[in-house]
């Protein structure tokens, strides 16, 4: 509109607007003029502004108030309105009306209506309820909300703040935004969508939009924080409920898939590395994925999500452990055929136990019950595996000590075949190898004590040297499987020493070390070993055992628990 336009009345209007003073309300008016211009003051070119036309001095306060409502209505509704012109008009209004400017309750109500009308005009419509595949629609909507709210606050704030009118604008945009977020929250959202909504509200709306440095001081001075706090509380509750349903459903489907595949194939194919690690890997990825998403929202929400995941894991494990125990006691799978599945169960328990401990530690809660379930099942599966493996190995050792096999070839061949079935790239491998190594050594000692010393001596010559050779060969087999294994065959080397030593004091020391360093060896076995060698009198056997018992008791009571070899050396000085 050209400057200098005057409406046909006794009120002289500036060029920026046409007024109709006799009109009772501003709502729905269509002014005859326009404030269209270059935008906000910061966008204006550094050109000389023409002075605004004069305004009649005889305008009443009511007429001025009405006039300003029309100016504000166009300014609020049209981004193209010249901010500088509106600012100048508001200054003239304040200058003419003074302390009465904007103080009328009726005027304030009409101004609030104009703000609400502008908010509804600019605010984007919420998206329809969508499936998880339509997540981009929610992201697009939230992006538009950010653009509108932030853009309008930054555009309008400099002018309205100077006039003391900014508080209403902030309040109306905040209330309307929270109303739209509440509407979205009550719709049928999926877990990821609720997480997105919660994250956007905290990270984008609160921090980026309301926390913008140009408006944050004014925003946080007037906005209703309780409105936001109440919504966040409801959103967090709904997000946790949705996540719990999602996690519980995922874990249930994983176990059902395992059961279906076992029914179809008879057992899970343990030679398939993917199938071997799939269950614990899927569980870990599911739970850690949810926790990671929660951590993006807030540390406290992450902690609550971890506690929820731990609870769901505990619930899942009740069903999982019941199934595995039934399988172990029900005889499903015979002999060594069940070893790969038992090995997988052990590995799954180890991995899930580490996961449970991590969740409990980071959430600062007690995960003992969940860890206990897994430890119990792991122990039972390990014992079952060792018992199953020991059967054939013990038969081979019996034949070996009865001199039907001059070498341990049969037993070692069976052992290598058994170890070959167990995947190496997993945590359970070291645990099972160590336990199996110890089991084989114990079986060797057991069968040695059941054999005939004279027959073995006639067949082997020097029994101690034969045992030493067997110990080294046995360690070679296991170290090829895992080079980090403790040398369990050291027990057999000590046994060889007991059978070879002729010095009574050295024999006492060796027997004491055997008891202290190898808890799996009993005093009764040491007694049998001394008698088995056949060249010691009853007095010598008793003397060795008495000294060994005394030294062992002293060692057990010692707070420092020094090695017995060191204790003996100091005693001899």
Coordinates of C-alpha atoms in Angstrom, one line a residue:
X1 CA 0.0 0.0 0.0
X2 CA 1.5 3.4 -0.9
X3 CA 2.5 5.6 2.0
X4 CA 0.1 8.5 2.9
X5 CA -3.1 6.5 2.6
X6 CA -5.8 7.9 4.9
X7 CA -9.0 6.1 5.7
X8 CA -12.2 8.1 5.2
X9 CA -12.8 9.2 8.8
X10 CA -11.6 11.8 11.2
X11 CA -8.8 9.5 12.3
X12 CA -5.6 9.9 10.4
X13 CA -3.9 6.5 10.0
X14 CA -0.3 5.9 9.1
X15 CA 0.4 4.1 5.9
X16 CA 0.8 0.8 7.5
X17 CA -2.8 0.1 8.4
X18 CA -6.4 1.0 7.8
X19 CA -8.6 1.4 10.8
X20 CA -12.3 1.2 11.6
X21 CA -12.6 2.7 15.1
X22 CA -16.3 2.0 15.4
X23 CA -15.9 -1.7 15.1
X24 CA -16.5 -3.5 18.4
X25 CA -13.9 -6.3 18.0
X26 CA -10.7 -7.1 16.2
X27 CA -11.3 -10.8 15.6
X28 CA -12.1 -11.4 12.0
X29 CA -11.3 -7.9 10.8
X30 CA -9.6 -7.4 7.4
X31 CA -7.7 -4.1 7.6
X32 CA -7.6 -2.0 4.5
X33 CA -3.9 -1.5 4.7
X34 CA -0.8 -3.8 5.1
X35 CA 2.4 -3.9 7.1
X36 CA 4.1 -5.9 4.5
X37 CA 7.8 -5.1 4.4
X38 CA 11.3 -6.5 4.6
X39 CA 10.9 -8.7 7.7
X40 CA 12.6 -8.5 11.0
X41 CA 14.7 -5.5 12.1
X42 CA 17.9 -7.6 11.6
X43 CA 16.9 -8.3 8.0
X44 CA 16.3 -4.6 7.1
X45 CA 18.8 -3.0 4.7
X46 CA 20.7 0.0 6.1
X47 CA 18.6 2.5 4.2
X48 CA 17.0 5.7 5.5
X49 CA 13.5 5.2 6.8
X50 CA 10.8 7.7 5.9
X51 CA 9.1 9.2 8.9
X52 CA 5.7 7.7 9.6
X53 CA 2.6 9.9 8.8
X54 CA 1.3 11.9 11.7
X55 CA -1.6 10.5 13.8
X56 CA -4.3 12.8 15.1
X57 CA -3.8 13.9 18.6
X58 CA -7.4 13.5 19.6
X59 CA -7.4 9.6 19.4
X60 CA -8.8 8.2 22.6
X61 CA -7.1 5.4 24.5
X62 CA -9.8 3.0 23.3
X63 CA -9.2 4.0 19.7
X64 CA -5.5 3.6 20.1
X65 CA -5.9 0.2 21.7
X66 CA -8.1 -1.0 18.9
X67 CA -5.7 0.4 16.3
X68 CA -2.8 -1.5 17.8
X69 CA -4.8 -4.7 18.0
X70 CA -5.3 -4.5 14.2
X71 CA -1.6 -3.8 13.8
X72 CA -0.7 -6.8 16.0
X73 CA -3.2 -9.1 14.2
X74 CA -1.5 -8.5 10.9
X75 CA 2.0 -8.7 12.4
X76 CA 1.2 -12.0 14.1
X77 CA -0.4 -13.6 11.1
X78 CA 1.8 -12.4 8.3
X79 CA 5.6 -13.2 8.3
X80 CA 6.1 -10.5 5.6
X81 CA 5.0 -7.6 7.8
X82 CA 7.7 -4.9 8.3
X83 CA 8.9 -5.4 11.9
X84 CA 10.3 -1.8 12.1
X85 CA 7.0 -0.3 11.2
X86 CA 5.2 -2.3 13.8
X87 CA 7.8 -1.4 16.4
X88 CA 7.4 2.3 15.6
X89 CA 3.6 2.0 15.8
X90 CA 3.9 0.3 19.2
X91 CA 6.2 3.1 20.4
X92 CA 3.8 5.8 19.4
X93 CA 1.0 3.9 21.1
X94 CA 3.0 3.7 24.3
X95 CA 3.9 7.3 24.0
X96 CA 0.3 8.6 23.5
X97 CA -1.5 6.2 25.9
X98 CA 1.3 5.9 28.4
X99 CA 0.7 3.7 31.5
X100 CA -2.8 2.7 30.2
X101 CA -1.4 1.0 27.2
X102 CA -2.5 -2.7 27.1
X103 CA -3.7 -2.7 30.7
X104 CA -7.4 -3.2 30.0
X105 CA -8.5 -6.8 30.7
X106 CA -10.7 -6.7 27.6
X107 CA -7.9 -5.5 25.4
X108 CA -5.6 -8.2 26.9
X109 CA -8.2 -10.8 26.2
X110 CA -8.6 -9.7 22.6
X111 CA -4.8 -9.7 22.2
X112 CA -4.6 -13.2 23.5
X113 CA -7.3 -14.3 21.0
X114 CA -5.2 -12.8 18.2
X115 CA -2.2 -14.7 19.4
X116 CA -4.1 -18.0 19.6
X117 CA -5.5 -17.4 16.1
X118 CA -2.0 -16.9 14.7
X119 CA -0.7 -19.9 16.5
X120 CA -3.4 -22.1 15.0
X121 CA -2.8 -20.6 11.6
X122 CA 1.0 -21.3 11.6
X123 CA 1.1 -24.6 13.5
X124 CA 1.3 -27.7 11.3
X125 CA -1.4 -30.4 11.5
X126 CA -0.3 -33.6 13.4
X127 CA 0.3 -36.7 11.2
X128 CA -2.2 -39.5 11.2
X129 CA -1.5 -42.6 13.2
X130 CA 1.3 -44.5 11.4
X131 CA 3.1 -47.8 11.5
X132 CA 6.8 -48.2 12.3
X133 CA 7.6 -48.1 8.6
X134 CA 6.1 -44.6 8.5
X135 CA 8.4 -43.1 11.2
X136 CA 9.6 -40.4 8.8
X137 CA 6.2 -38.8 8.9
X138 CA 6.6 -38.2 12.6
X139 CA 10.1 -36.9 12.1
X140 CA 8.9 -34.5 9.4
X141 CA 6.1 -33.2 11.6
X142 CA 8.4 -32.6 14.5
X143 CA 10.8 -30.8 12.2
X144 CA 8.0 -28.5 11.0
X145 CA 6.9 -27.8 14.6
X146 CA 10.5 -26.8 15.5
X147 CA 10.7 -24.5 12.4
X148 CA 7.4 -22.8 13.1
X149 CA 7.8 -22.3 16.9
X150 CA 11.4 -21.2 16.8
X151 CA 10.9 -19.1 13.7
X152 CA 7.9 -17.2 15.0
X153 CA 9.5 -16.6 18.4
X154 CA 12.7 -15.2 16.9
X155 CA 10.7 -13.1 14.4
X156 CA 8.2 -11.6 16.9
X157 CA 10.2 -11.5 20.1
X158 CA 12.3 -8.3 19.5
X159 CA 9.2 -6.2 18.8
X160 CA 6.8 -7.7 21.3
X161 CA 9.3 -7.7 24.1
X162 CA 9.9 -4.0 23.9
X163 CA 6.1 -3.5 24.1
X164 CA 5.8 -5.9 27.1
X165 CA 3.6 -8.3 25.0
X166 CA 6.0 -11.2 24.6
X167 CA 4.8 -13.3 27.5
X168 CA 1.5 -14.1 26.0
X169 CA 3.1 -15.2 22.7
X170 CA 5.5 -17.5 24.5
X171 CA 2.7 -19.0 26.7
X172 CA 0.3 -19.6 23.8
X173 CA 2.9 -21.3 21.6
X174 CA 4.1 -23.4 24.6
X175 CA 0.6 -24.5 25.6
X176 CA -0.4 -25.3 22.0
X177 CA 2.9 -27.3 21.4
X178 CA 2.3 -29.3 24.6
X179 CA -1.3 -29.9 23.5
X180 CA -0.2 -31.3 20.2
X181 CA 2.5 -33.5 21.9
X182 CA -0.2 -34.8 24.3
X183 CA -2.4 -35.7 21.3
X184 CA 0.5 -37.6 19.7
X185 CA 1.2 -39.4 23.0
X186 CA -2.3 -40.6 23.3
X187 CA -2.3 -42.0 19.8
X188 CA -1.3 -45.5 18.9
X189 CA 2.4 -45.0 18.7
X190 CA 5.1 -47.7 18.6
X191 CA 8.1 -47.9 20.9
X192 CA 10.5 -46.2 18.5
X193 CA 8.0 -43.4 17.9
X194 CA 7.5 -42.8 21.6
X195 CA 11.2 -42.7 22.1
X196 CA 11.5 -40.2 19.2
X197 CA 8.8 -38.0 20.7
X198 CA 10.4 -38.0 24.1
X199 CA 13.9 -37.4 22.7
X200 CA 12.6 -34.5 20.5
X201 CA 10.8 -32.8 23.4
X202 CA 13.9 -32.9 25.6
X203 CA 16.7 -32.4 23.1
X204 CA 15.1 -30.2 20.5
X205 CA 12.0 -28.5 21.9
X206 CA 13.4 -27.7 25.4
X207 CA 17.0 -27.3 24.6
X208 CA 17.1 -25.9 21.0
X209 CA 13.8 -24.1 20.5
X210 CA 13.0 -22.8 24.0
X211 CA 16.7 -22.7 24.9
X212 CA 17.7 -20.5 22.0
X213 CA 20.0 -17.8 23.4
X214 CA 18.0 -15.0 21.8
X215 CA 14.8 -15.9 23.7
X216 CA 15.7 -18.4 26.5
X217 CA 15.7 -15.8 29.3
X218 CA 12.2 -14.6 28.4
X219 CA 10.9 -18.1 27.7
X220 CA 11.9 -19.7 31.0
X221 CA 10.7 -16.6 32.9
X222 CA 7.1 -17.1 31.8
X223 CA 6.5 -20.6 30.4
X224 CA 4.6 -23.2 32.4
X225 CA 7.2 -25.7 33.4
X226 CA 4.7 -27.9 35.2
X227 CA 2.9 -28.5 31.9
X228 CA 6.1 -29.8 30.4
X229 CA 7.0 -31.8 33.5
X230 CA 3.6 -33.5 33.6
X231 CA 3.9 -34.5 30.0
X232 CA 7.4 -35.8 30.4
X233 CA 6.3 -38.0 33.3
X234 CA 3.5 -39.5 31.3
X235 CA 5.7 -39.9 28.2
X236 CA 8.4 -41.7 30.2
X237 CA 5.9 -44.1 31.7
X238 CA 4.4 -44.9 28.3
X239 CA 7.9 -45.3 26.8
X240 CA 9.0 -47.7 29.5
X241 CA 5.7 -49.7 29.2
X242 CA 6.1 -49.9 25.4
X243 CA 9.8 -50.9 25.7
X244 CA 8.9 -53.6 28.3
X245 CA 6.2 -55.1 26.0
X246 CA 8.7 -54.9 23.1
X247 CA 11.6 -56.6 25.0
X248 CA 9.3 -59.2 26.5
X249 CA 7.8 -60.1 23.1
X250 CA 11.3 -60.3 21.5
X251 CA 12.6 -62.6 24.1
X252 CA 9.6 -64.8 23.9
X253 CA 9.8 -65.1 20.2
X254 CA 13.5 -65.9 20.4
X255 CA 12.9 -68.9 22.7
X256 CA 9.9 -70.1 20.6
X257 CA 12.2 -70.0 17.5
X258 CA 14.7 -72.1 19.3
X259 CA 12.1 -74.7 20.2
X260 CA 10.6 -74.8 16.7
X261 CA 14.0 -75.3 15.1
X262 CA 14.9 -78.1 17.5
X263 CA 11.6 -79.8 16.8
X264 CA 12.3 -79.6 13.1
X265 CA 16.0 -80.6 13.1
X266 CA 16.1 -82.7 16.3
X267 CA 18.7 -80.4 17.8
X268 CA 20.4 -77.1 17.0
X269 CA 23.2 -77.4 14.6
X270 CA 26.2 -76.5 16.8
X271 CA 28.6 -76.7 13.8
X272 CA 26.9 -73.6 12.4
X273 CA 28.7 -70.8 14.1
X274 CA 25.8 -68.4 13.5
X275 CA 23.3 -70.8 15.1
X276 CA 25.7 -71.4 18.0
X277 CA 25.9 -67.8 19.1
X278 CA 22.5 -66.6 17.8
X279 CA 20.5 -66.8 21.0
X280 CA 22.7 -64.9 23.3
X281 CA 23.8 -62.5 20.5
X282 CA 20.1 -61.7 19.7
X283 CA 19.3 -61.1 23.3
X284 CA 22.3 -58.9 23.9
X285 CA 21.6 -56.8 20.8
X286 CA 18.0 -56.4 21.7
X287 CA 18.7 -55.3 25.3
X288 CA 21.7 -53.1 24.6
X289 CA 19.9 -51.5 21.6
X290 CA 17.0 -50.4 23.8
X291 CA 19.4 -49.2 26.5
X292 CA 21.4 -47.2 23.9
X293 CA 18.3 -45.5 22.6
X294 CA 17.3 -44.6 26.2
X295 CA 20.7 -43.2 26.9
X296 CA 20.3 -40.7 24.1
X297 CA 17.2 -39.4 25.9
X298 CA 18.6 -39.0 29.5
X299 CA 20.9 -40.8 32.0
X300 CA 18.1 -41.4 34.4
X301 CA 15.8 -42.9 31.7
X302 CA 18.7 -45.1 30.6
X303 CA 19.0 -46.4 34.2
X304 CA 15.3 -47.2 34.4
X305 CA 15.4 -48.9 31.0
X306 CA 18.4 -51.0 32.2
X307 CA 16.4 -52.1 35.3
X308 CA 13.4 -53.0 33.1
X309 CA 15.7 -55.0 30.7
X310 CA 17.2 -56.9 33.7
X311 CA 13.7 -57.8 34.9
X312 CA 12.7 -59.0 31.5
X313 CA 15.9 -61.0 31.2
X314 CA 15.2 -62.6 34.6
X315 CA 11.6 -63.5 33.5
X316 CA 13.0 -65.0 30.3
X317 CA 15.6 -67.1 32.1
X318 CA 13.0 -68.9 34.3
X319 CA 11.5 -70.4 31.1
X320 CA 14.9 -70.9 29.5
X321 CA 16.5 -72.7 32.5
X322 CA 13.4 -74.9 33.0
X323 CA 13.6 -76.0 29.3
X324 CA 17.4 -76.7 29.5
X325 CA 17.1 -78.6 32.8
X326 CA 14.3 -80.7 31.4
X327 CA 16.4 -81.4 28.3
X328 CA 19.4 -82.5 30.5
X329 CA 17.4 -84.8 32.8
X330 CA 15.0 -86.0 30.1
X331 CA 17.8 -87.8 28.2
X332 CA 17.2 -85.9 24.9
X333 CA 20.2 -86.7 22.8
X334 CA 22.4 -89.7 23.8
X335 CA 26.0 -89.9 24.8
X336 CA 28.5 -87.5 23.2
X337 CA 25.8 -86.3 20.8
X338 CA 24.5 -84.0 23.6
X339 CA 28.0 -82.5 24.3
X340 CA 27.8 -79.7 21.6
X341 CA 24.4 -78.6 22.9
X342 CA 25.6 -78.6 26.5
X343 CA 28.6 -76.6 25.4
X344 CA 26.3 -74.1 23.8
X345 CA 24.2 -73.9 26.9
X346 CA 27.4 -73.1 29.0
X347 CA 28.4 -70.5 26.5
X348 CA 25.0 -68.9 26.5
X349 CA 25.0 -68.8 30.3
X350 CA 28.4 -67.1 30.4
X351 CA 27.4 -64.5 27.9
X352 CA 24.0 -63.7 29.5
X353 CA 25.6 -63.6 33.0
X354 CA 28.1 -61.0 31.8
X355 CA 25.1 -59.1 30.2
X356 CA 23.1 -59.3 33.5
X357 CA 26.1 -58.1 35.5
X358 CA 26.6 -55.2 33.2
X359 CA 23.0 -54.1 33.3
X360 CA 22.9 -54.4 37.1
X361 CA 26.2 -52.6 37.6
X362 CA 25.3 -49.6 35.4
X363 CA 21.8 -49.4 36.8
X364 CA 23.2 -49.6 40.3
X365 CA 20.8 -52.4 41.2
X366 CA 21.0 -56.0 42.5
X367 CA 21.3 -58.6 39.7
X368 CA 22.2 -61.5 42.1
X369 CA 19.0 -63.4 41.4
X370 CA 19.4 -63.3 37.6
X371 CA 23.1 -64.1 37.9
X372 CA 22.3 -67.0 40.2
X373 CA 19.9 -68.6 37.8
X374 CA 22.6 -68.6 35.1
X375 CA 25.4 -69.8 37.4
X376 CA 23.2 -72.7 38.5
X377 CA 22.3 -73.7 35.0
X378 CA 25.9 -73.3 33.8
X379 CA 27.2 -75.5 36.6
X380 CA 24.7 -78.2 35.9
X381 CA 25.4 -78.2 32.2
X382 CA 29.2 -78.3 32.8
X383 CA 28.9 -81.3 35.1
X384 CA 26.7 -83.0 32.6
X385 CA 29.1 -82.3 29.8
X386 CA 32.1 -83.6 31.9
X387 CA 30.2 -86.7 33.0
X388 CA 29.3 -87.5 29.4
X389 CA 32.8 -86.9 28.1
X390 CA 34.4 -88.8 31.0
X391 CA 32.6 -92.1 30.2
X392 CA 34.4 -93.0 27.0
X393 CA 37.7 -91.4 28.1
X394 CA 37.6 -93.4 31.3
X395 CA 37.1 -96.6 29.3
X396 CA 40.1 -95.8 27.2
X397 CA 42.2 -95.1 30.3
X398 CA 41.1 -98.4 31.9
X399 CA 42.3 -100.3 28.8
X400 CA 45.6 -98.3 28.9
X401 CA 46.4 -99.2 32.6
X402 CA 45.4 -102.8 32.0
X403 CA 48.2 -102.8 29.4
X404 CA 45.8 -103.5 26.5
X405 CA 47.1 -100.3 24.9
X406 CA 50.8 -99.6 25.3
X407 CA 50.3 -95.9 24.5
X408 CA 47.5 -93.4 25.3
X409 CA 46.8 -93.2 21.6
X410 CA 43.1 -94.4 21.9
X411 CA 42.3 -92.0 24.7
X412 CA 44.1 -89.1 23.0
X413 CA 42.4 -89.9 19.7
X414 CA 39.0 -89.9 21.4
X415 CA 39.9 -86.7 23.2
X416 CA 40.9 -84.9 20.0
X417 CA 37.7 -86.0 18.3
X418 CA 35.7 -84.6 21.2
X419 CA 37.5 -81.3 21.3
X420 CA 37.2 -80.8 17.6
X421 CA 33.4 -80.6 18.0
X422 CA 33.6 -77.5 20.3
X423 CA 33.9 -74.0 18.7
X424 CA 37.0 -72.2 19.8
X425 CA 35.9 -68.6 19.3
X426 CA 33.7 -68.3 22.3
X427 CA 34.1 -67.5 26.0
X428 CA 33.0 -71.0 27.1
X429 CA 35.9 -72.7 25.3
X430 CA 38.5 -71.7 27.9
X431 CA 36.1 -72.6 30.8
X432 CA 35.2 -76.0 29.3
X433 CA 38.8 -76.8 28.2
X434 CA 40.1 -76.1 31.7
X435 CA 37.4 -78.2 33.4
X436 CA 37.9 -81.1 30.9
X437 CA 41.6 -80.9 31.3
X438 CA 41.3 -81.2 35.0
X439 CA 38.7 -84.0 34.6
X440 CA 41.1 -86.1 32.4
X441 CA 43.9 -85.6 34.8
X442 CA 41.7 -86.8 37.7
X443 CA 40.6 -89.8 35.8
X444 CA 44.2 -90.7 35.0
X445 CA 45.1 -90.6 38.7
X446 CA 42.0 -92.6 39.6
X447 CA 42.8 -95.3 37.1
X448 CA 46.4 -95.3 38.1
X449 CA 45.5 -96.1 41.7
X450 CA 43.2 -98.8 40.6
X451 CA 45.9 -100.5 38.5
X452 CA 48.5 -103.0 39.6
X453 CA 51.9 -101.5 40.3
X454 CA 54.0 -104.6 39.6
X455 CA 52.2 -105.1 36.2
X456 CA 52.8 -101.5 35.2
X457 CA 56.4 -101.6 36.3
X458 CA 57.0 -104.8 34.3
X459 CA 55.3 -103.2 31.3
X460 CA 56.6 -99.6 31.5
X461 CA 59.9 -100.0 33.3
X462 CA 60.2 -96.7 35.1
X463 CA 56.6 -95.7 36.1
X464 CA 57.6 -92.1 37.0
X465 CA 59.1 -91.4 33.6
X466 CA 56.1 -92.9 31.8
X467 CA 53.7 -90.7 33.8
X468 CA 55.8 -87.6 33.0
X469 CA 55.7 -88.4 29.3
X470 CA 51.9 -88.9 29.5
X471 CA 51.6 -85.6 31.3
X472 CA 53.5 -83.7 28.6
X473 CA 51.6 -85.5 25.8
X474 CA 48.3 -84.6 27.5
X475 CA 49.2 -81.0 27.9
X476 CA 50.2 -80.8 24.3
X477 CA 46.7 -81.9 23.2
X478 CA 45.0 -79.3 25.4
X479 CA 47.4 -76.5 24.7
X480 CA 46.8 -76.9 20.9
X481 CA 43.2 -76.1 21.7
X482 CA 43.9 -73.2 24.0
X483 CA 47.5 -72.0 24.6
X484 CA 46.4 -69.9 27.7
X485 CA 45.2 -73.0 29.7
X486 CA 46.8 -73.6 33.1
X487 CA 49.0 -76.7 33.0
X488 CA 46.7 -79.1 34.8
X489 CA 49.1 -82.0 34.1
X490 CA 51.4 -80.5 36.7
X491 CA 49.4 -82.7 39.1
X492 CA 50.7 -85.8 37.3
X493 CA 54.2 -84.5 37.4
X494 CA 53.9 -84.3 41.2
X495 CA 52.5 -87.8 41.3
X496 CA 55.5 -89.0 39.3
X497 CA 57.8 -87.3 41.9
X498 CA 55.9 -89.1 44.7
X499 CA 56.5 -92.4 43.0
X500 CA 60.2 -91.7 42.2
X501 CA 61.6 -90.0 45.3
X502 CA 63.6 -92.1 47.8
X503 CA 64.5 -89.4 50.3
X504 CA 61.8 -89.3 53.0
X505 CA 62.1 -85.6 53.7
X506 CA 61.8 -84.7 50.1
X507 CA 58.8 -87.1 49.8
X508 CA 57.1 -85.3 52.8
X509 CA 57.6 -81.9 51.1
X510 CA 56.3 -83.2 47.8
X511 CA 53.2 -84.7 49.3
X512 CA 52.5 -81.5 51.2
X513 CA 52.8 -79.5 48.0
X514 CA 50.5 -82.0 46.3
X515 CA 47.8 -81.4 48.9
X516 CA 48.2 -77.7 49.1
X517 CA 48.5 -76.8 45.4
X518 CA 46.0 -79.3 44.1
X519 CA 42.7 -79.1 46.1
X520 CA 41.1 -81.9 44.0
X521 CA 43.6 -84.4 45.5
X522 CA 42.4 -85.8 48.9
X523 CA 44.5 -87.0 51.8
X524 CA 43.1 -90.4 51.2
X525 CA 44.4 -90.4 47.6
X526 CA 47.9 -89.4 48.8
X527 CA 47.7 -92.3 51.3
X528 CA 46.7 -94.7 48.5
X529 CA 49.5 -93.4 46.3
X530 CA 52.2 -93.9 48.9
X531 CA 50.9 -97.5 49.5
X532 CA 50.5 -98.1 45.8
X533 CA 54.2 -97.6 45.0
X534 CA 54.8 -100.7 47.2
X535 CA 58.3 -100.0 48.4
X536 CA 57.5 -98.0 51.6
X537 CA 56.9 -99.6 55.0
X538 CA 53.8 -98.8 57.0
X539 CA 56.0 -96.7 59.4
X540 CA 57.3 -94.6 56.5
X541 CA 53.9 -94.1 55.0
X542 CA 52.6 -93.0 58.4
X543 CA 55.5 -90.7 59.0
X544 CA 55.0 -89.0 55.6
X545 CA 51.3 -88.6 56.1
X546 CA 51.6 -87.2 59.7
X547 CA 54.2 -84.6 58.6
X548 CA 52.2 -83.8 55.5
X549 CA 49.0 -83.3 57.6
X550 CA 50.8 -81.0 60.0
X551 CA 52.4 -78.9 57.3
X552 CA 49.1 -78.7 55.5
X553 CA 47.2 -77.6 58.6
X554 CA 49.9 -74.9 59.3
X555 CA 49.7 -73.7 55.8
X556 CA 45.9 -73.5 55.9
X557 CA 45.9 -71.4 59.0
X558 CA 48.7 -69.1 57.8
X559 CA 47.2 -65.6 56.9
X560 CA 49.8 -65.2 54.1
X561 CA 49.3 -68.7 52.7
X562 CA 52.9 -68.9 51.5
X563 CA 53.8 -71.8 49.2
X564 CA 54.8 -74.9 51.2
X565 CA 58.0 -75.2 49.3
X566 CA 59.2 -71.8 50.7
X567 CA 57.9 -72.7 54.2
X568 CA 59.9 -75.9 54.2
X569 CA 63.1 -74.2 53.1
X570 CA 62.9 -71.6 55.9
X571 CA 62.2 -74.4 58.4
X572 CA 65.3 -76.2 57.4
X573 CA 67.6 -73.2 58.0

